[in-house]
Every structure is written in C-alpha cells, then in structure tokens.
Amino acid sequence: MTTATGFGARVVPAARGHAWFVVRRPGLLLSLVVLALVLLAAVFPTLLADGDPLVGTPRERLQGPSGAHLFGTDQLGRDLFTRVVHGSSLSLRATVVAVAVALVVGGGLGLVAGFVGGWLDAVLMRTVDVVQAIPRLLLSLALVSALGFGTTKVAIAVGVASVASFARVMRAEVLRVRSSVYVEAARASGVRSGAILTRHVLPNASGPVFVLAALEFGVAILSVSALSFLGFGAPPPTPEWGVLIADGRGFVATAWWLTTFPGLVIAATVLSANRVSRALDGERRRER
Amino acid sequence: MRGYLLRRLLQAVVVLWAAFTVSFVVLYLLPGDSLSIRLGGLEGTATPAQIDAVRAEYGLDDPLYLQYAHALGDALGGDLGRSAQTGAPVVRTIADALPQTLALTGCAMVLAVLGGGAVALAATFTRVRALRQVLLSLPAIGISMPGFWVGLLLVQVVSFQWGLLPAMGNEGFESLVLPAITMALPAGAMIAQVLAKSLTTELAEPYVETARAKGAGRVRIHLRHALRNASLPALTLAAVVAGNLLMESVVVETVFSRAGVGRLTAAAVDTQDLAVVQGVVLLAAVVFVVVALVVDLLYPLLDPRVGRTV
C-alpha cells in the first residue's frame, strides 16, 4: 500500500497488515469496492452519472440496457442508472439515521440499565423482552403509522425497532466491565460515578455494540427499502432504491430491467455490508 | 409439570398484556393526532360541535389512564375496537383475513425448514471443499436479498417468461407456490445458518467419535446422532422465525396482490387505521407466545435431559 507510507512510521506495519488481510480475501475486497462505490454515488452522484434523475427524454422510453443507458430507461425515458446513483444518497442517509438511532438510544438505555441496576434495570429489560416478541418489521410499521410518512420517519421507525437488541448487548457488556478490577480500583480511588461511566465503562463496553451496528447496517438497508417499497417513504418522483422497484412493478411483464437492477444494487450493498461487518467481528474476536 | 405449565401460561398472559400496553403507548401517545385520524381527514369541514361529539364518542376527553383502562377492559372482553376505515370490528376483520395468511405462512415454514435443513445437512456432510464453501455462502446471500425484489423476479421469470404459475391472486394451490417460496427464503437462510453452525459443533463432540468407533455409518451418525442434538438450538429460533414469517406477509402479499393479514396491515398503515395496526401487533404477540410455548413443551421430548430439571 503506497499511500500508507505518508502516515508515519508507526502506522505503516499495522496498515500493511490490514491491507494483507483484505487482499488475501477476494470476497472481502470486492465488498469493500462495492461499498466504496455506493458511498461515492451517495456523496458525489454526478461523478458516476451526470444526467438529471428527474428529467427524461420521452422518445427513449422503456429501452432495455445498452451502452447509452446502462440500466435501461423507465416509462418516462429517464435513465435508470442515473436514478439509482442519485437514489443512493437518500437510501444511505436513511440507513445511517436508522443505525444511529438504534445505536444511541439502544446503547444509552443499555448503559443506564447496566450501570444503575436495580428496579430501573428490571423495568427496562422486561420492556426489551416484550418488544423483542414483536417482529421488527411490524414494529416499524406501527411506528410509521403513528409518526406519519416520509424517509426520515421511516428511518427513525426502523432504528427504534432495533433499539431492543442494542440495549440488550450494551447492558451485557456494561455488566461485564462494571465488575472488572480497574473499575473497582477507580471507584476505590474516589472517582465519581459519572467519570467512571464515561472514562472506563463506555470505552470498554462499546466494542460489541459497534460490531452490532455494522451488522445492523445491512438489516436497516433492507427494512428501509421494504418500507419505501410499500409506499411509506419518499413520494414517487424522488429516486430512492425501494421506490424505484415499486415504480418498476407495473412493468414487470414488459421491462424486466426496471425492477431487476435496483434490486441487484440493494442486494449487492447488503451482501457487502454483511461481509465487511463479519470481518470486523472476526478480527475483534481474534484480538481478544 | 402442571405447575410449570401454569407458570408458563401466566408468563404468556403477562407478555400479551405488555404487548398491548406497549402498542397503546406507541400508537396513541406519540405526536400525531389520533382525533384527526379518526375523523378521516374531515376536520377541515367538521363543525366544532361535531368534533366535540366525536371526541366524546371515542372517550378522548377522558384522562389517559382512563382511556387505557377502557381499552384494556374492552380487549379483555375480546373487543379491540373498530376499524376507522371500514367500521367493522377489528377482531373480525383480522379473523377473516387470517386463514389465507396462515396457509401461506404454513407452506413457507415447511419450505424454509426443508430447504434450510437440506442446505445445512449437505454443507456439513460433503467432503468436497468447493461444494461446502458454495453451500455455506448460500444463507448469507439469501439473507441479503430484499423479499419484494425476489418476489418480483419470480413473477417475471416463472409467470411471464415461462407462463407457469399465476402472478397474483388467492385462487387455488398454484397461486400459493411463488409467494411461499419468496417468504421462505430469508427464514430458510436463517435456519440453514444456525443449523450448519450447530451441526459443525456437534460433529466435533466425543459421542460422534464413539459412534464411529462402534461402526455406525456416516449417514447414520449425521442424521441420527448429530442432527438430533443440533436441531435444539435451531428450535429455539422457531418463535422468532414464525413471527418474522408472518410479518414478511406484509411485503409478499403486496407483491403478489393476495388478500390476507399482510395486505390488511399495509392498508391499515397507509390509512393510519391505528386500531387495526394494534390488532395485528397483538396477533404477532399471540403467535410468538404460542410458538414459544409449544417449543418449550416439545423440548423435553427431543432432549430427555431437559425434562428432568423442570
């Protein structure tokens, strides 16, 4: 890795180790490339497709994939590739919001439950048990019907539906760290509980929660796109992955590319996200 | 045993009560005016007197704890209110839609168990490394595919290109095949993942060595010894899988234009028909509780060691 030499001598061996770890696993490498492309599409969509996702040429409507239109065109003559590329920003933003909500709220609840203990812990964890008895998709749907429609609301609903599992993992980790010797030492030397929580418990307990967040990424993409497909996300002209497939649904018999390509992009993104998070999980486990 | 059963039944009741309470809190206490939803978008034209009348009719003037107590009392009597959309009782609306969805979910469950089990068994049985790698990567792919997309692909290829099975509707067994496959895919992938993992663990246990030393064949060891022990961890997943399958019907029934609980749920969310949504949440909780109870009762039959501690 030539770019790594600029980081300073201390970082280079580690970076080289990581690079080697990735290169030896072609699947992981491919996953990283896919994620990088999706990220590029989300941040700088014009680099990959410079057309307008909302304007089409009616003369070129419903054309199959070709050199000019990689993914073909839809019923209004809009280039599907452009729409998929421009849609990734919205889909990805919703996914990040969902994971962030789950991480912050779930992690926070787990932290409080584990650290405070007592009746608060009991009440929180029994609630978590009950919430986990309800399928996540249904929980998201119930939240959407209460909150209203729109991509952000869908994202929040998907995130809240995952709060329970984050709270559970965080609490288990906090309980493990809380009984460790260094926390006892900190307490014995008079450190206040707030400081123990932020300086000692949080950094040492958050590892598995971040791994869960990485895994959650794929789940959130699927949930967000499913809810958008059902029509609870962005309103139609906006390009979004789930919405694109819903739009193409009416043309399943005549224009196969309208549903096939956006779905392929979703599947590839989820598969890559899952592969990368599995690698993160495995690496962590080996370090211990 | 009877004490155990009683305790489990009590637990089930507590879970149902809690699910009712959680859904009440989520649906009626969140910002979003349940009154305007119940008026069905007529608040612009309704006179203040009419709005007050509706308020009084639904008991929205009462303090919250009274509203909750009222709803809970009605729910105990089997009354979950009326659909804001159709005016029909929620319980009947769901009960009418349930048989279609149960048939679909049942078929999908059978497919998922058979398919997932077959993949896991083949992956742990084969000695060909390449085949093993391919089989073990199948579940990861299955879990990553959006259900609605898989359904549309199946419609595209099987119904329109090959002209084999109907693309939509509820008529006959033929219309059940494609939705069931779509639904079974993520569940089957999950089962395959868990089962393959526990089969690998079990095959490394000393009792497998013993059986081999006594001259048992590979197939016999795999199916009679390892599978029986490995199926226990997979069985504990059954309640979660059943719940997820049921809710996959929201997407699958929409894709295949089938009537059922899933379609009902999607429509209820679309029109913000909160009473129906709450009814479906309770249905999911009932399914979870019942399946978990059945699994618990089956456990001692599969693993005699569990029965003794009960």
XYZ file of N, CA and C in Angstrom, chain B residues 50-236:
561
model
N -69.400 19.071 16.019
C -69.225 17.694 15.537
C -67.925 17.095 16.071
N -66.860 17.928 16.053
C -65.570 17.429 16.546
C -65.702 17.047 18.014
N -66.397 17.892 18.780
C -66.582 17.573 20.193
C -67.363 16.278 20.367
N -68.369 16.091 19.496
C -69.166 14.875 19.589
C -68.302 13.638 19.351
N -67.430 13.717 18.318
C -66.542 12.581 18.036
C -65.600 12.344 19.212
N -65.063 13.463 19.748
C -64.169 13.363 20.914
C -64.845 12.593 22.036
N -66.081 13.000 22.332
C -66.799 12.378 23.432
C -67.091 10.915 23.120
N -67.443 10.640 21.853
C -67.805 9.277 21.483
C -66.635 8.314 21.699
N -65.435 8.765 21.331
C -64.271 7.885 21.479
C -63.645 7.991 22.862
N -64.206 8.823 23.721
C -63.655 8.949 25.067
C -62.336 9.690 25.079
N -62.105 10.546 24.080
C -60.818 11.236 24.019
C -60.736 12.390 25.017
N -61.890 12.730 25.650
C -61.858 13.779 26.663
C -61.370 13.230 27.996
N -61.466 11.910 28.153
C -61.053 11.300 29.411
C -59.556 11.437 29.606
N -59.116 11.455 30.872
C -57.675 11.397 31.102
C -57.099 10.096 30.544
N -55.789 10.110 30.271
C -55.173 8.984 29.568
C -55.344 7.647 30.282
N -55.174 7.689 31.630
C -55.234 6.395 32.325
C -56.617 5.784 32.180
N -57.643 6.652 32.105
C -58.999 6.133 31.918
C -59.166 5.537 30.527
N -58.634 6.250 29.507
C -58.690 5.722 28.142
C -58.029 4.349 28.072
N -56.854 4.260 28.754
C -56.110 2.999 28.743
C -56.912 1.904 29.424
N -57.475 2.235 30.595
C -58.244 1.243 31.350
C -59.437 0.766 30.519
N -60.075 1.700 29.853
C -61.202 1.367 28.998
C -60.798 0.390 27.904
N -59.709 0.769 27.193
C -59.248 -0.060 26.072
C -58.861 -1.450 26.565
N -58.185 -1.494 27.723
C -57.732 -2.781 28.251
C -58.932 -3.645 28.632
N -59.938 -3.002 29.271
C -61.142 -3.735 29.650
C -61.831 -4.326 28.419
N -61.957 -3.510 27.368
C -62.568 -3.994 26.136
C -61.773 -5.141 25.536
N -60.427 -4.984 25.550
C -59.565 -6.014 24.950
C -59.734 -7.333 25.691
N -59.878 -7.269 27.026
C -60.058 -8.491 27.806
C -61.349 -9.193 27.403
N -62.359 -8.393 27.051
C -63.620 -8.973 26.596
C -63.591 -9.373 25.128
N -62.407 -9.299 24.495
C -62.290 -9.711 23.094
C -62.696 -8.620 22.123
N -62.736 -7.370 22.574
C -63.124 -6.282 21.693
C -61.943 -5.327 21.525
N -61.413 -5.270 20.330
C -60.252 -4.405 20.088
C -60.656 -3.126 19.366
N -61.907 -2.777 19.445
C -62.350 -1.544 18.796
C -62.758 -1.795 17.357
N -63.029 -0.679 16.661
C -63.477 -0.802 15.278
C -62.465 -0.177 14.338
N -62.391 -0.713 13.131
C -61.529 -0.127 12.112
C -62.048 1.250 11.743
N -61.157 2.252 11.736
C -61.581 3.608 11.389
C -61.970 3.676 9.921
N -61.468 2.744 9.123
C -61.691 2.782 7.684
C -63.026 2.169 7.300
N -63.280 0.954 7.799
C -64.476 0.239 7.374
C -65.571 0.244 8.437
N -65.203 0.517 9.689
C -66.176 0.496 10.759
C -66.459 -0.895 11.294
N -65.838 -1.924 10.680
C -66.048 -3.297 11.153
C -65.188 -3.553 12.381
N -65.638 -4.469 13.259
C -64.821 -4.786 14.430
C -63.439 -5.309 14.003
N -62.381 -4.869 14.733
C -61.016 -5.240 14.371
C -60.818 -6.746 14.445
N -61.359 -7.360 15.512
C -61.153 -8.797 15.690
C -61.696 -9.572 14.496
N -62.906 -9.178 14.031
C -63.480 -9.910 12.906
C -62.697 -9.674 11.630
N -62.276 -8.405 11.421
C -61.511 -8.075 10.218
C -60.268 -8.957 10.126
N -59.558 -9.072 11.258
C -58.325 -9.864 11.243
C -58.647 -11.343 11.094
N -59.669 -11.799 11.811
C -60.023 -13.222 11.746
C -60.401 -13.625 10.327
N -61.064 -12.722 9.602
C -61.448 -13.024 8.220
C -60.222 -13.174 7.323
N -59.201 -12.353 7.574
C -58.027 -12.364 6.701
C -57.035 -13.462 7.087
N -57.181 -13.984 8.314
C -56.148 -14.864 8.862
C -55.948 -16.192 8.115
N -57.036 -16.915 7.730
C -56.804 -18.239 7.116
C -55.878 -18.192 5.904
N -56.092 -17.196 5.013
C -55.238 -17.063 3.827
C -53.771 -16.947 4.217
N -53.517 -16.071 5.192
C -52.132 -15.822 5.586
C -51.542 -17.022 6.309
N -52.365 -17.706 7.115
C -51.850 -18.884 7.826
C -51.459 -19.979 6.840
N -52.278 -20.171 5.798
C -51.938 -21.181 4.782
C -50.601 -20.834 4.129
N -50.454 -19.556 3.785
C -49.217 -19.107 3.141
C -48.022 -19.282 4.085
N -48.195 -18.817 5.339
C -47.106 -18.906 6.300
C -46.730 -20.357 6.577
N -47.766 -21.218 6.670
C -47.502 -22.633 6.912
C -46.669 -23.245 5.803
N -47.084 -23.011 4.545
C -46.328 -23.526 3.402
C -44.893 -23.005 3.424
N -44.757 -21.690 3.704
C -43.429 -21.096 3.718
C -42.574 -21.715 4.814
N -43.181 -21.975 5.968
C -42.445 -22.566 7.090
C -41.913 -23.943 6.708
N -42.792 -24.764 6.081
C -42.374 -26.103 5.658
C -41.213 -25.994 4.667
N -41.370 -25.107 3.668
C -40.309 -24.929 2.677
C -39.011 -24.482 3.335
N -39.136 -23.527 4.286
C -37.941 -22.981 4.927
C -37.207 -24.060 5.729
N -37.974 -24.868 6.474
C -37.348 -25.908 7.291
C -36.682 -26.954 6.388
N -37.427 -27.404 5.334
C -36.876 -28.425 4.441
C -35.648 -27.887 3.703
N -35.803 -26.695 3.101
C -34.704 -26.118 2.313
C -33.505 -25.782 3.176
N -33.765 -25.066 4.265
C -32.679 -24.675 5.160
C -31.983 -25.901 5.743
N -32.796 -26.891 6.151
C -32.225 -28.121 6.702
C -31.379 -28.849 5.675
N -31.888 -28.940 4.439
C -31.151 -29.655 3.398
C -29.799 -28.987 3.131
N -29.806 -27.651 3.042
C -28.547 -26.939 2.780
C -27.550 -27.189 3.914
N -28.040 -27.083 5.161
C -27.144 -27.268 6.304
C -26.591 -28.681 6.347
N -27.460 -29.667 6.111
C -27.017 -31.064 6.148
C -26.000 -31.344 5.046
N -26.321 -30.871 3.832
C -25.413 -31.123 2.710
C -24.065 -30.440 2.940
N -24.114 -29.207 3.461
C -22.865 -28.463 3.649
C -21.964 -29.148 4.669
N -22.555 -29.712 5.729
C -21.714 -30.350 6.741
C -21.371 -31.782 6.367
N -22.135 -32.372 5.419
C -21.893 -33.772 5.082
C -20.830 -33.936 4.001
N -20.855 -33.038 3.015
C -19.980 -33.213 1.855
C -18.508 -33.113 2.248
N -17.683 -33.841 1.495
C -16.239 -33.760 1.751
C -15.552 -32.931 0.674
N -16.360 -32.492 -0.327
C -15.797 -31.656 -1.392
C -15.739 -30.224 -0.880
N -14.542 -29.695 -0.747
C -14.372 -28.381 -0.126
C -15.098 -27.285 -0.872
N -14.993 -27.311 -2.214
C -15.591 -26.238 -3.016
C -17.105 -26.217 -2.828
N -17.722 -27.418 -2.874
C -19.168 -27.516 -2.714
C -19.581 -27.001 -1.343
N -18.783 -27.368 -0.343
C -19.056 -26.938 1.017
C -19.049 -25.410 1.124
N -18.040 -24.797 0.497
C -17.935 -23.338 0.522
C -19.156 -22.692 -0.132
N -19.552 -23.248 -1.286
C -20.701 -22.686 -2.003
C -21.956 -22.802 -1.142
N -22.168 -24.008 -0.581
C -23.375 -24.230 0.217
C -23.403 -23.320 1.448
N -22.231 -23.127 2.070
C -22.195 -22.303 3.274
C -22.393 -20.821 2.966
N -22.116 -20.413 1.709
C -22.304 -18.995 1.396
C -23.737 -18.700 0.956
N -24.528 -19.758 0.681
C -25.917 -19.542 0.254
C -26.759 -18.769 1.273
N -26.713 -19.151 2.570
C -27.554 -18.421 3.529
C -27.241 -16.933 3.572
N -25.955 -16.567 3.499
C -25.590 -15.152 3.544
C -26.219 -14.401 2.380
N -26.255 -15.062 1.210
C -26.879 -14.435 0.047
C -28.387 -14.340 0.244
N -28.988 -15.406 0.758
C -30.434 -15.418 0.973
C -30.889 -14.323 1.906
N -30.092 -14.063 2.944
C -30.473 -13.048 3.926
C -30.330 -11.646 3.343
N -29.449 -11.482 2.354
C -29.170 -10.139 1.836
C -30.136 -9.679 0.757
N -31.034 -10.562 0.311
C -31.892 -10.166 -0.810
C -33.216 -9.610 -0.310
N -33.620 -8.442 -0.812
C -34.909 -7.879 -0.417
C -36.037 -8.795 -0.869
N -36.957 -9.144 0.060
C -38.024 -10.081 -0.257
C -38.891 -9.640 -1.425
N -39.217 -8.324 -1.471
C -40.105 -7.857 -2.531
C -39.441 -7.993 -3.892
N -38.125 -7.864 -3.928
C -37.402 -7.996 -5.189
C -37.416 -9.447 -5.669
N -37.157 -10.370 -4.741
C -37.178 -11.793 -5.088
C -38.545 -12.173 -5.652
N -39.597 -11.677 -4.984
C -40.949 -11.963 -5.455
C -41.168 -11.473 -6.873
N -40.727 -10.240 -7.138
C -40.923 -9.669 -8.477
C -40.112 -10.421 -9.526
N -38.896 -10.859 -9.144
C -38.082 -11.640 -10.083
C -38.786 -12.948 -10.430
N -39.342 -13.614 -9.398
C -40.042 -14.879 -9.632
C -41.235 -14.663 -10.565
N -41.990 -13.586 -10.315
C -43.143 -13.278 -11.170
C -42.678 -13.093 -12.612
N -41.578 -12.312 -12.742
C -41.035 -12.017 -14.053
C -40.678 -13.277 -14.834
N -39.924 -14.150 -14.190
C -39.400 -15.324 -14.885
C -40.444 -16.426 -14.966
N -40.989 -16.848 -13.827
C -41.858 -18.019 -13.815
C -43.220 -17.721 -14.438
N -43.803 -16.569 -14.060
C -45.159 -16.301 -14.545
C -45.171 -15.748 -15.961
N -44.291 -14.751 -16.235
C -44.405 -14.084 -17.522
C -43.557 -14.733 -18.602
N -42.331 -15.139 -18.270
C -41.496 -15.734 -19.326
C -41.854 -17.187 -19.578
N -42.033 -17.960 -18.508
C -42.341 -19.378 -18.694
C -43.840 -19.629 -18.729
N -44.631 -18.671 -18.246
C -46.082 -18.829 -18.221
C -46.553 -19.983 -17.373
N -45.870 -20.228 -16.251
C -46.176 -21.426 -15.469
C -47.203 -21.207 -14.368
N -46.892 -20.293 -13.442
C -47.754 -20.134 -12.273
C -48.371 -18.742 -12.283
N -49.551 -18.576 -11.651
C -50.178 -17.254 -11.633
C -49.312 -16.236 -10.885
N -49.349 -14.980 -11.352
C -48.521 -13.933 -10.756
C -49.202 -13.293 -9.565
N -50.510 -13.482 -9.448
C -51.214 -12.821 -8.357
C -52.478 -13.575 -8.011
N -53.113 -13.146 -6.921
C -54.407 -13.700 -6.562
C -54.344 -14.779 -5.499
N -55.525 -15.248 -5.082
C -55.639 -16.200 -3.979
C -56.159 -17.561 -4.418
N -56.473 -17.720 -5.727
C -57.177 -18.930 -6.112
C -56.280 -20.149 -6.182
N -56.630 -21.160 -5.408
C -56.009 -22.458 -5.536
C -54.585 -22.545 -5.019
N -54.107 -23.774 -5.050
C -52.775 -24.057 -4.522
C -51.697 -23.438 -5.399
N -51.978 -23.355 -6.717
C -50.968 -22.840 -7.642
C -50.528 -21.426 -7.291
N -51.503 -20.615 -6.847
C -51.181 -19.218 -6.547
C -50.369 -19.113 -5.264
N -50.263 -20.228 -4.531
C -49.574 -20.206 -3.243
C -48.064 -20.419 -3.411
N -47.677 -21.045 -4.543
C -46.299 -21.522 -4.664
C -45.273 -20.391 -4.647
N -45.439 -19.432 -5.567
C -44.441 -18.359 -5.658
C -44.355 -17.521 -4.381
N -45.502 -17.070 -3.813
C -45.393 -16.319 -2.559
C -44.713 -17.129 -1.456
N -45.022 -18.415 -1.387
C -44.443 -19.241 -0.320
C -42.920 -19.319 -0.471
N -42.459 -19.469 -1.724
C -41.010 -19.524 -1.949
C -40.370 -18.201 -1.537
N -40.991 -17.095 -1.957
C -40.462 -15.773 -1.609
C -40.338 -15.610 -0.102
N -41.386 -16.022 0.581
C -41.441 -15.869 2.027
C -40.436 -16.778 2.720
N -40.237 -17.980 2.161
C -39.410 -18.984 2.826
C -37.927 -18.636 2.746
N -37.561 -17.812 1.774
C -36.133 -17.597 1.515
C -35.351 -17.050 2.727
N -35.751 -15.885 3.284
C -34.973 -15.382 4.428
C -35.036 -16.318 5.635
N -36.212 -16.896 5.890
C -36.345 -17.794 7.039
C -35.486 -19.037 6.849
N -35.526 -19.599 5.625
C -34.719 -20.779 5.338
C -33.241 -20.489 5.490
N -32.828 -19.292 5.041
C -31.422 -18.907 5.160
C -31.003 -18.842 6.628
N -31.902 -18.292 7.453
C -31.612 -18.176 8.876
C -31.479 -19.565 9.510
N -32.421 -20.463 9.152
C -32.387 -21.823 9.698
C -31.110 -22.523 9.261
N -30.753 -22.381 7.962
C -29.553 -23.036 7.453
C -28.310 -22.566 8.201
N -28.244 -21.254 8.444
C -27.077 -20.700 9.140
C -26.913 -21.308 10.530
N -27.999 -21.264 11.295
C -27.937 -21.747 12.680
C -27.669 -23.249 12.713
N -28.379 -23.986 11.832
C -28.259 -25.442 11.858
C -26.855 -25.885 11.427
N -26.309 -25.237 10.397
C -24.969 -25.608 9.936
C -23.945 -25.384 11.042
N -24.112 -24.278 11.761
C -23.175 -23.952 12.830
C -23.247 -24.999 13.944
N -24.475 -25.338 14.361
C -24.584 -26.276 15.478
C -24.236 -27.694 15.039
N -24.489 -28.027 13.755
C -24.081 -29.354 13.256
C -22.561 -29.484 13.305
N -21.862 -28.424 12.909
C -20.399 -28.456 12.944
C -19.899 -28.681 14.368
N -20.529 -27.970 15.325
C -20.132 -28.146 16.722
C -20.381 -29.576 17.185
N -21.584 -30.092 16.860
C -21.954 -31.427 17.342
C -21.048 -32.509 16.741
N -20.680 -32.324 15.463
C -19.879 -33.364 14.804
C -18.476 -33.460 15.401
N -18.073 -32.432 16.156
C -16.753 -32.477 16.785
C -16.821 -33.051 18.202
N -18.030 -33.410 18.655
C -18.201 -33.916 20.019
C -17.686 -35.357 20.147
N -17.297 -35.744 21.347
C -16.762 -37.102 21.556
C -17.758 -38.209 21.220
N -19.079 -37.955 21.431
C -20.025 -39.053 21.190
C -20.057 -39.463 19.722
N -19.706 -38.534 18.833
C -19.644 -38.869 17.413
C -18.488 -39.842 17.177
N -17.386 -39.560 17.849
C -16.209 -40.443 17.785
C -16.588 -41.848 18.256
N -17.317 -41.887 19.389
C -17.746 -43.168 19.950
C -18.596 -43.939 18.952
N -19.582 -43.238 18.371
C -20.476 -43.894 17.426
C -19.686 -44.435 16.240
N -18.700 -43.653 15.799
C -17.887 -44.087 14.662
C -17.087 -45.329 15.034
N -16.547 -45.315 16.256
C -15.753 -46.450 16.716
C -16.599 -47.712 16.793
N -17.898 -47.536 17.097
C -18.776 -48.706 17.187
C -19.261 -49.149 15.817
N -18.846 -48.446 14.781
C -19.119 -48.907 13.430
C -20.324 -48.296 12.759
N -20.869 -47.180 13.308
C -22.011 -46.531 12.656
C -21.539 -45.832 11.394
N -22.396 -45.869 10.355
C -22.036 -45.233 9.088
C -22.134 -43.720 9.191
N -21.585 -43.020 8.177
C -21.583 -41.552 8.208
C -23.001 -40.992 8.193
N -23.855 -41.576 7.329
C -25.224 -41.064 7.212
C -25.942 -41.210 8.545
N -25.779 -42.389 9.162
C -26.449 -42.647 10.426
C -25.976 -41.673 11.505
N -24.670 -41.463 11.585
C -24.133 -40.527 12.577
C -24.683 -39.137 12.340
N -24.706 -38.759 11.057
C -25.140 -37.411 10.714
C -26.598 -37.181 11.081
N -27.453 -38.132 10.659
C -28.886 -37.908 10.821
C -29.379 -38.302 12.213
N -28.924 -39.418 12.721
C -29.476 -39.905 13.988
C -28.811 -39.276 15.206
N -27.511 -39.042 15.111
C -26.806 -38.538 16.298
C -26.657 -37.029 16.289
N -25.993 -36.518 15.249
C -25.664 -35.079 15.245
C -26.900 -34.217 15.036
N -27.743 -34.585 14.054
C -28.886 -33.727 13.716
C -29.823 -33.557 14.902
N -30.028 -34.656 15.631
C -30.971 -34.581 16.745
C -30.499 -33.563 17.780
N -29.224 -33.583 18.087
C -28.716 -32.619 19.057
C -28.616 -31.221 18.479
N -28.290 -31.149 17.179
C -28.076 -29.834 16.563
C -29.388 -29.097 16.334
N -30.498 -29.851 16.283
C -31.759 -29.183 15.974
C -32.281 -28.385 17.168
N -31.761 -28.654 18.368
C -32.264 -27.930 19.543
C -32.025 -26.425 19.467
N -30.782 -25.970 19.164
C -30.590 -24.520 19.058
C -31.446 -23.912 17.949
N -31.632 -24.662 16.853
C -32.452 -24.140 15.759
C -33.905 -24.021 16.199
N -34.329 -24.958 17.056
C -35.717 -24.955 17.507
C -36.033 -23.733 18.366
N -35.053 -23.275 19.139
C -35.306 -22.108 19.983
C -35.578 -20.870 19.136
